[in-house]
Coordinates of C-alpha atoms and ligand atoms in Angstrom, one line a residue:
M1 CA 34.1 -3.4 49.4
S2 CA 32.5 -0.7 51.3
L3 CA 32.6 0.1 55.1
D4 CA 30.6 0.2 57.6
R5 CA 30.8 2.3 60.8
R6 CA 32.8 -0.4 62.6
D7 CA 35.0 -0.7 59.8
F8 CA 35.5 3.1 59.3
M9 CA 35.4 3.5 63.3
K10 CA 38.9 1.4 63.8
L11 CA 40.2 3.0 61.0
T12 CA 39.6 6.4 62.5
A13 CA 40.5 4.6 66.0
A14 CA 43.8 3.5 64.1
G15 CA 44.4 6.6 62.7
I16 CA 43.3 7.2 59.6
M17 CA 40.9 9.0 57.6
I18 CA 39.2 8.0 55.4
A19 CA 40.1 10.0 51.7
A20 CA 43.3 7.9 52.2
F21 CA 42.0 4.9 51.3
P22 CA 42.2 4.5 47.5
G23 CA 40.1 1.5 46.0
C24 CA 37.1 1.7 49.3
A25 CA 34.5 2.3 47.6
S26 CA 32.0 -0.5 46.6
S27 CA 31.4 -2.1 43.5
S28 CA 28.5 0.8 43.8
G29 CA 31.0 3.9 43.4
E30 CA 29.4 4.0 47.3
L31 CA 32.1 5.1 49.9
V32 CA 30.6 4.3 53.2
R33 CA 27.6 1.7 53.5
K34 CA 24.9 3.2 54.5
K35 CA 22.8 1.9 57.8
A36 CA 20.0 4.5 58.0
Q37 CA 18.3 7.6 57.2
R38 CA 21.2 9.5 56.0
V39 CA 21.8 13.0 56.4
V40 CA 25.3 14.4 54.4
I41 CA 26.5 17.2 55.1
V42 CA 29.5 19.2 53.1
G43 CA 31.3 21.6 54.9
G44 CA 32.9 20.6 58.0
G45 CA 32.9 24.9 60.4
F46 CA 31.1 26.4 62.4
G47 CA 27.8 25.8 60.3
G48 CA 28.3 21.9 59.5
A49 CA 30.1 20.8 62.8
T50 CA 26.5 22.2 64.2
A51 CA 24.2 20.5 62.7
A52 CA 26.6 17.3 62.7
K53 CA 26.2 16.9 65.9
Y54 CA 22.7 18.2 65.9
I55 CA 21.7 16.3 63.6
R56 CA 22.9 13.0 65.5
M57 CA 21.9 14.6 69.1
W58 CA 19.0 15.5 68.9
S59 CA 17.4 12.1 66.7
N60 CA 18.7 10.3 69.4
N61 CA 21.5 9.0 67.0
K62 CA 18.7 7.7 65.1
I63 CA 20.1 9.7 61.6
E64 CA 22.6 8.6 59.8
V65 CA 25.5 11.6 59.7
V66 CA 27.9 12.4 57.0
L67 CA 30.5 15.0 57.3
V68 CA 32.9 15.3 54.9
E69 CA 35.5 18.1 55.4
R70 CA 38.3 18.9 53.1
N71 CA 40.2 19.7 56.1
T72 CA 41.2 17.1 58.6
K73 CA 41.6 20.4 61.4
F74 CA 39.4 22.5 63.1
V75 CA 40.3 26.3 62.6
S76 CA 38.9 29.0 64.1
C77 CA 38.3 32.3 62.4
P78 CA 37.4 34.1 65.2
M79 CA 39.8 35.2 66.8
S80 CA 42.5 35.1 64.8
N81 CA 43.0 38.6 64.1
T82 CA 44.3 38.6 67.1
V83 CA 47.1 35.7 65.7
L84 CA 47.9 39.1 63.2
G85 CA 48.4 41.6 67.3
G86 CA 50.8 38.9 68.9
S87 CA 48.3 38.0 71.5
R88 CA 47.3 34.4 70.4
T89 CA 49.0 31.7 68.1
I90 CA 47.6 29.8 64.8
G91 CA 48.1 27.0 67.2
D92 CA 45.4 28.1 69.6
L93 CA 42.8 28.5 67.5
T94 CA 43.1 25.2 66.1
R95 CA 41.0 21.8 67.7
N96 CA 40.1 18.2 66.2
Y97 CA 37.8 16.3 64.7
D98 CA 37.9 13.6 67.2
T99 CA 35.0 14.0 69.6
L100 CA 32.1 14.1 66.8
N101 CA 33.4 10.9 66.1
S102 CA 33.7 9.4 69.5
K103 CA 31.3 11.1 71.0
Y104 CA 28.4 11.3 68.5
D105 CA 29.0 8.3 66.2
I106 CA 29.6 10.6 62.8
I107 CA 31.5 9.9 60.4
I108 CA 34.0 12.0 59.2
V109 CA 34.9 11.8 55.9
N110 CA 37.7 13.7 54.9
G111 CA 37.9 14.6 51.4
E112 CA 37.3 17.1 49.0
V113 CA 33.1 17.1 47.8
T114 CA 33.5 17.2 43.8
A115 CA 30.0 17.2 42.5
V116 CA 26.4 16.8 42.8
D117 CA 23.7 15.4 42.3
P118 CA 20.2 16.9 43.2
Q119 CA 18.4 13.4 40.8
K120 CA 20.5 10.7 41.8
Q121 CA 20.8 12.0 46.1
T122 CA 24.4 11.2 45.8
V123 CA 27.5 13.2 46.1
M124 CA 31.1 12.5 44.3
L125 CA 34.7 12.7 46.1
A126 CA 37.8 11.2 44.4
N127 CA 37.0 8.2 45.0
G128 CA 33.9 7.6 45.3
H129 CA 30.2 8.4 46.7
L130 CA 28.0 8.7 49.0
S131 CA 24.0 8.7 49.2
Y132 CA 21.7 10.8 51.2
D133 CA 18.6 11.2 52.4
R134 CA 19.8 15.3 53.0
L135 CA 22.1 16.8 52.4
V136 CA 23.0 20.0 54.1
I137 CA 25.7 22.8 52.5
A138 CA 27.9 24.3 54.7
P139 CA 31.1 25.2 52.8
G140 CA 31.3 29.0 54.1
V141 CA 32.6 31.2 50.9
D142 CA 34.1 31.3 48.0
F143 CA 36.2 34.5 46.8
M144 CA 36.3 36.4 43.8
F145 CA 39.7 37.1 42.7
D146 CA 38.7 38.0 39.5
Q147 CA 37.2 40.4 40.9
I148 CA 40.4 42.8 41.5
E149 CA 42.7 42.8 37.9
G150 CA 46.1 41.0 38.9
L151 CA 44.8 38.9 41.4
S152 CA 44.7 34.8 41.7
A153 CA 45.0 32.1 44.2
D154 CA 48.2 31.7 43.8
I155 CA 49.2 35.1 44.7
S156 CA 47.1 35.4 48.0
A157 CA 49.0 32.4 49.0
N158 CA 51.5 33.5 47.9
S159 CA 51.9 37.7 48.4
I160 CA 48.5 39.5 49.2
P161 CA 47.2 37.7 52.1
H162 CA 43.9 37.9 52.2
A163 CA 43.8 35.0 55.5
W164 CA 39.8 35.7 55.4
K165 CA 40.1 31.9 55.9
A166 CA 42.3 31.1 58.9
G167 CA 45.1 29.2 58.5
G168 CA 48.9 29.2 56.9
Q169 CA 47.7 33.3 54.9
T170 CA 46.9 34.5 58.6
V171 CA 50.8 32.7 59.6
L172 CA 52.0 34.8 56.1
L173 CA 50.2 37.6 56.9
R174 CA 51.5 37.6 60.7
K175 CA 55.8 37.0 59.2
Q176 CA 54.8 39.9 57.0
L177 CA 54.3 42.4 59.9
E178 CA 57.3 41.4 61.8
S179 CA 58.6 41.6 58.5
M180 CA 58.2 45.4 57.7
R181 CA 59.9 48.5 57.9
D182 CA 59.8 50.7 61.2
G183 CA 58.1 53.9 59.1
G184 CA 55.9 51.1 56.5
I185 CA 52.5 51.2 55.4
F186 CA 50.2 48.2 56.4
A187 CA 47.1 48.8 54.1
I188 CA 43.4 46.1 54.4
S189 CA 41.4 46.4 51.9
V190 CA 37.4 45.6 52.3
P191 CA 35.0 44.4 50.3
K192 CA 31.8 45.9 49.2
M193 CA 29.0 44.1 51.5
P194 CA 27.7 41.4 52.3
Y195 CA 31.0 39.3 52.7
R196 CA 32.3 37.3 56.6
C197 CA 32.5 39.1 59.0
P198 CA 30.7 42.5 58.4
P199 CA 33.0 44.0 62.0
G200 CA 36.5 42.0 60.7
P201 CA 37.9 43.8 58.6
Y202 CA 37.9 46.8 61.2
E203 CA 39.1 44.7 64.3
R204 CA 41.9 44.0 62.1
A205 CA 43.4 47.1 61.3
C206 CA 43.0 47.7 64.9
Q207 CA 45.4 44.3 65.6
V208 CA 48.1 44.8 63.2
A209 CA 47.9 48.3 64.5
Y210 CA 48.2 47.9 68.0
Y211 CA 51.5 45.4 66.9
L212 CA 52.8 48.2 64.6
K213 CA 52.6 50.4 67.7
S214 CA 55.0 48.5 70.1
S215 CA 57.1 46.8 67.6
K216 CA 57.0 49.9 64.5
P217 CA 55.7 53.3 66.2
K218 CA 56.5 55.2 63.1
S219 CA 53.7 53.3 60.8
K220 CA 50.4 53.1 59.2
V221 CA 47.8 51.2 58.1
L222 CA 45.4 52.8 55.6
I223 CA 41.7 51.0 55.8
L224 CA 40.9 51.5 51.8
D225 CA 36.8 50.6 52.5
A226 CA 34.9 50.3 49.2
N227 CA 32.0 50.6 51.1
P228 CA 31.0 53.7 51.9
D229 CA 31.3 53.9 55.7
V230 CA 32.1 51.8 58.1
V231 CA 30.0 48.9 58.1
S232 CA 29.8 47.7 62.0
K233 CA 30.3 49.0 65.2
K234 CA 30.8 52.6 63.2
G235 CA 31.4 54.6 66.7
L236 CA 32.8 52.2 68.2
F237 CA 35.8 51.4 66.0
N238 CA 35.9 54.9 66.0
A239 CA 37.1 55.4 68.8
A240 CA 39.5 52.8 69.1
W241 CA 41.4 54.7 66.5
K242 CA 41.8 57.7 68.0
D243 CA 41.5 57.1 71.4
L244 CA 44.8 53.7 71.4
Y245 CA 45.9 54.4 68.2
P246 CA 45.8 57.8 67.7
G247 CA 48.1 59.3 63.8
M248 CA 48.4 55.0 63.1
V249 CA 45.1 54.6 61.2
E250 CA 43.1 56.4 58.4
Y251 CA 40.8 55.0 56.5
H252 CA 39.3 55.8 53.6
A253 CA 36.0 54.9 52.1
D254 CA 34.2 54.1 48.4
A255 CA 38.5 52.8 47.8
A256 CA 37.1 49.8 46.0
V257 CA 40.7 48.1 45.4
K258 CA 40.0 47.6 41.3
K259 CA 43.3 46.1 40.8
V260 CA 46.9 44.9 42.3
D261 CA 50.3 44.9 41.0
A262 CA 52.0 41.7 43.5
A263 CA 55.9 42.5 43.3
G264 CA 55.6 46.5 43.8
K265 CA 53.1 45.8 45.9
V266 CA 50.2 48.7 44.4
A267 CA 46.8 48.7 45.2
T268 CA 44.8 50.8 42.7
T269 CA 40.7 52.6 43.1
D270 CA 39.5 54.6 41.5
F271 CA 40.9 57.1 42.8
E272 CA 44.2 56.4 43.7
D273 CA 47.2 54.3 43.3
V274 CA 48.7 53.3 47.1
K275 CA 52.1 51.4 47.3
V276 CA 52.0 50.2 50.7
D277 CA 54.5 47.5 52.2
V278 CA 52.3 45.2 52.8
L279 CA 48.9 44.1 51.4
N280 CA 45.7 42.6 52.2
V281 CA 43.6 42.1 50.2
I282 CA 40.0 40.6 51.0
P283 CA 38.0 39.3 47.7
P284 CA 34.7 40.3 47.1
M285 CA 32.7 37.0 48.3
K286 CA 30.3 34.0 47.3
A287 CA 28.9 30.7 48.2
G288 CA 31.5 28.0 48.7
A289 CA 31.8 26.8 45.3
V290 CA 30.3 23.0 46.1
A291 CA 26.8 24.8 46.0
G292 CA 26.4 25.6 42.4
M293 CA 27.9 22.1 41.8
A294 CA 24.6 21.3 43.8
G295 CA 22.2 24.1 41.5
V296 CA 21.3 25.3 44.8
V297 CA 23.0 28.5 44.0
G298 CA 19.8 32.0 43.3
T299 CA 20.3 34.3 40.7
D300 CA 22.3 37.2 41.6
N301 CA 25.6 34.5 41.2
R302 CA 26.4 34.5 44.4
W303 CA 24.6 33.3 47.3
C304 CA 21.6 30.1 48.8
P305 CA 18.2 31.7 49.0
V306 CA 16.3 28.9 51.5
D307 CA 13.1 28.5 53.5
F308 CA 14.5 29.9 56.7
L309 CA 11.9 27.5 58.8
S310 CA 13.8 24.4 57.5
Y311 CA 17.4 25.6 55.2
E312 CA 16.3 23.9 52.3
S313 CA 16.8 25.7 49.1
T314 CA 14.5 26.7 47.5
L315 CA 15.9 25.3 44.4
Q316 CA 16.6 21.5 45.5
K317 CA 14.7 19.5 47.0
N318 CA 16.3 17.3 50.2
I319 CA 19.2 20.3 49.8
H320 CA 19.6 22.7 53.0
V321 CA 22.1 25.5 52.8
I322 CA 23.2 27.0 56.3
G323 CA 26.2 29.5 57.7
D324 CA 28.0 32.5 55.3
S325 CA 26.8 31.2 51.5
V326 CA 22.9 31.6 52.9
S327 CA 21.2 35.1 50.8
A328 CA 19.9 36.6 53.8
A329 CA 20.1 40.2 54.9
L330 CA 21.9 38.2 58.6
P331 CA 26.0 38.5 59.0
K332 CA 27.8 36.7 58.0
S333 CA 29.0 35.2 60.9
G334 CA 30.1 32.1 62.5
H335 CA 27.4 31.6 65.6
M336 CA 25.2 33.1 62.9
A337 CA 26.3 29.5 60.8
T338 CA 25.3 27.1 64.8
S339 CA 22.6 29.9 65.3
Q340 CA 21.1 28.0 61.7
A341 CA 22.7 24.5 62.6
K342 CA 19.9 24.0 64.9
I343 CA 16.8 26.0 63.5
C344 CA 18.0 23.5 60.6
A345 CA 19.1 20.2 62.4
A346 CA 15.7 20.2 64.1
A347 CA 13.7 20.9 60.6
I348 CA 15.3 17.7 59.0
I349 CA 14.2 15.7 61.6
E350 CA 10.5 16.7 61.5
L351 CA 10.7 16.5 57.9
M352 CA 12.8 12.7 58.1
G353 CA 10.0 12.0 60.2
G354 CA 6.4 13.0 59.0
G355 CA 6.4 16.1 60.8
Q356 CA 7.1 20.0 60.2
P357 CA 8.9 22.5 61.4
D358 CA 9.1 24.9 64.2
P359 CA 7.1 27.3 62.7
D360 CA 8.3 30.4 64.5
P361 CA 12.1 30.2 64.5
A362 CA 14.1 33.0 66.0
I363 CA 18.1 32.3 66.6
A364 CA 20.4 35.2 68.0
N365 CA 24.2 36.1 66.9
T366 CA 26.7 37.9 68.9
C367 CA 30.3 38.7 68.0
Y368 CA 33.2 40.5 69.2
S369 CA 35.3 43.2 68.8
M370 CA 38.9 42.9 70.2
V371 CA 40.4 46.5 69.4
S372 CA 44.3 45.8 71.6
G373 CA 45.1 43.0 74.0
S374 CA 42.8 42.9 76.2
E375 CA 39.7 45.4 75.3
A376 CA 36.8 44.4 73.5
M377 CA 34.0 45.2 72.2
H378 CA 30.0 43.3 70.7
V379 CA 27.1 43.5 68.7
A380 CA 24.2 41.1 69.4
N381 CA 20.7 40.6 68.3
V382 CA 17.8 38.2 68.4
Y383 CA 16.4 37.3 65.2
R384 CA 12.7 36.2 64.6
F385 CA 10.9 34.9 62.0
D386 CA 8.3 37.5 60.1
K387 CA 5.6 35.3 58.0
E388 CA 4.7 37.6 56.1
K389 CA 8.7 38.5 54.3
K390 CA 9.2 34.7 55.2
A391 CA 12.5 36.3 56.0
M392 CA 14.3 36.5 59.4
I393 CA 14.2 39.9 60.8
S394 CA 16.8 41.7 63.7
A395 CA 14.1 41.7 66.6
P396 CA 14.3 45.0 69.2
G397 CA 16.7 44.9 72.2
G398 CA 20.0 44.8 70.6
G399 CA 22.5 46.5 69.4
V400 CA 26.0 47.8 70.5
S401 CA 28.4 48.6 73.3
D402 CA 28.0 51.6 75.3
S403 CA 32.6 51.2 75.2
R404 CA 34.6 49.1 75.0
S405 CA 36.2 47.6 78.1
E406 CA 38.5 44.9 78.7
V407 CA 35.6 43.0 80.7
E408 CA 34.4 42.5 77.2
G409 CA 38.3 40.5 75.9
T410 CA 37.9 38.9 79.5
L411 CA 33.8 38.0 78.3
A412 CA 34.6 37.9 74.5
G413 CA 37.4 35.0 75.2
Y414 CA 35.2 33.5 77.2
W415 CA 32.8 33.3 74.1
L416 CA 35.6 31.8 71.5
E417 CA 36.0 28.9 74.3
N418 CA 31.7 28.0 74.7
I419 CA 30.7 28.2 71.0
L420 CA 34.2 25.9 69.9
N421 CA 33.4 23.8 72.7
D422 CA 29.7 23.9 72.0
V423 CA 30.4 23.4 67.8
L424 CA 32.8 20.1 68.0
L425 CA 32.7 18.7 71.5
Ligands
FAD1 C1 39.5 37.5 60.2 C2 38.0 36.9 60.8 C3 37.2 37.0 61.9 C4 36.1 35.9 62.6 N1 35.5 36.2 63.8 C5 34.2 35.8 64.0 C6 34.1 36.6 65.5 O1 34.6 37.1 66.1 N2 32.5 36.0 65.7 C7 32.2 35.4 65.0 O2 30.6 34.6 64.8 N3 32.1 35.1 63.2 C8 33.4 36.0 62.9 N4 33.9 35.1 61.6 C9 33.4 34.6 60.5 C10 32.9 33.3 60.7 O3 34.5 32.7 60.9 C11 31.6 32.6 59.9 O4 31.7 33.0 59.5 C12 31.7 31.3 60.0 O5 33.3 30.5 59.5 C13 30.7 30.1 58.4 O6 30.8 29.3 59.2 P1 30.4 27.9 57.5 O7 30.2 27.6 58.4 O8 29.1 28.8 56.7 O9 31.6 28.1 57.1 P2 32.9 27.7 57.7 O10 33.5 27.9 58.7 O11 34.4 28.3 56.7 O12 33.4 26.3 56.9 C14 32.8 25.9 55.9 C15 34.2 24.6 55.6 O13 33.1 23.8 54.1 C16 35.0 23.2 54.1 N5 34.2 23.2 52.2 C17 34.0 23.8 51.8 N6 34.0 23.5 50.5 C18 33.6 22.2 50.5 C19 33.9 20.9 50.0 N7 33.8 21.2 48.1 N8 34.6 19.3 50.7 C20 35.1 19.2 51.2 N9 34.6 20.0 52.6 C21 34.4 21.9 51.9 C22 35.7 24.0 54.7 O14 36.9 22.9 54.4 C23 35.7 25.1 55.9 O15 35.7 24.5 56.9 C24 35.6 35.6 61.1 C25 36.0 35.3 60.1 C26 37.0 35.9 59.9 C27 37.7 36.2 59.1

């Protein structure tokens, strides 16, 4: 027996997530009976959840949407550095998916996609499969642990957290800071661009320094950056380190961490072995693994090339990719993922109705960085489609704040609430 939507609503109303019913797939293996033209979305993060909501809304509920997400809760990476600084808890950043189901009738499957068959147009889960007319892949990033000798997913989870997906590792890193001696060294390694949230590591250095300044003032924050310089809001971060945390933050350029010793807490670059107390290694990143399963990863073996009018993969028909996994000279941010999701949603509705996507899309991105408990600064840009380059190009007029301020700190909080409401409510 497979479930139709009414059965599914009963199950979710009873608090039973769909992945929890082994053996519920039909004899054909279909997990949820398909009743209309269907879009399956893999990944319920910033990009995927937004695409799900907007496809339902803008198609007047005509297109069936199934959202597959491995986690039961949505935890926001934006502002998760403030958990390390101590001004927020991970609970403050955690939301549920209930409204997407109850208000928009999105079918939410709590499970892991383990394979994709672009020919049969199906995605596979442990208990069966879901067929689609169009598939949206929005898996965020995965980490290239093998690029750093001595590092693994296990070591990240238990002793050298990256905390670059908000959740358990963010809490672990905060606990490590709380246990650190006064006079200890916290080191953060920044991977080479492109990576998720370019200003994020520098914001994190500020948040850790903010905590240490009040609790362990003899301590140091060491930034080991694989890039030749600070890659985002450089002047503003340099000023924050100098003014707010004098003598506490030390920045090393061209200092890619190549090797770690988890037991001894040693990070090795081409130039030095650094022994520290708390080690936060953010590994290089690539598109989430499901992109590889779908055959949409480009020749760089990392990111997914797309047509920027529809976010349809240039490698597989009827499969779209949005968010961090996309290959583009665009910032990998939550705001950008939601902007791409809306263009993709509108294009899918057009394409499924026999129309064509908007030939002249424009999208926006804003990213705040909290540099203390109350002060922030931002970068904001508009990107327009360039017909000749077939790419999204930054339009004139964007840029960064003149200086950090408490007003921007307040606006950053509003930005977070607004975007979470846009994605999930
Ligand atoms: C510390 C930090 C601070 C940040 N601050 C900001 C900020 O201030 N502003 C901003 O705009 N951005 C910020 N970002 C970046 C932002 O979090 C990401 O760019 C954004 O989450 C990307 O959205 P996405 O939809 O591509 O991926 P995600 O939001 O990561 O969503 C991907 C989802 O797919 C799911 N998934 C993956 N594979 C599968 C599978 N096989 N089966 C089922 N589910 C799967 C995952 O569980 C996940 O929920 C920050 C990031 C970090 C780490």
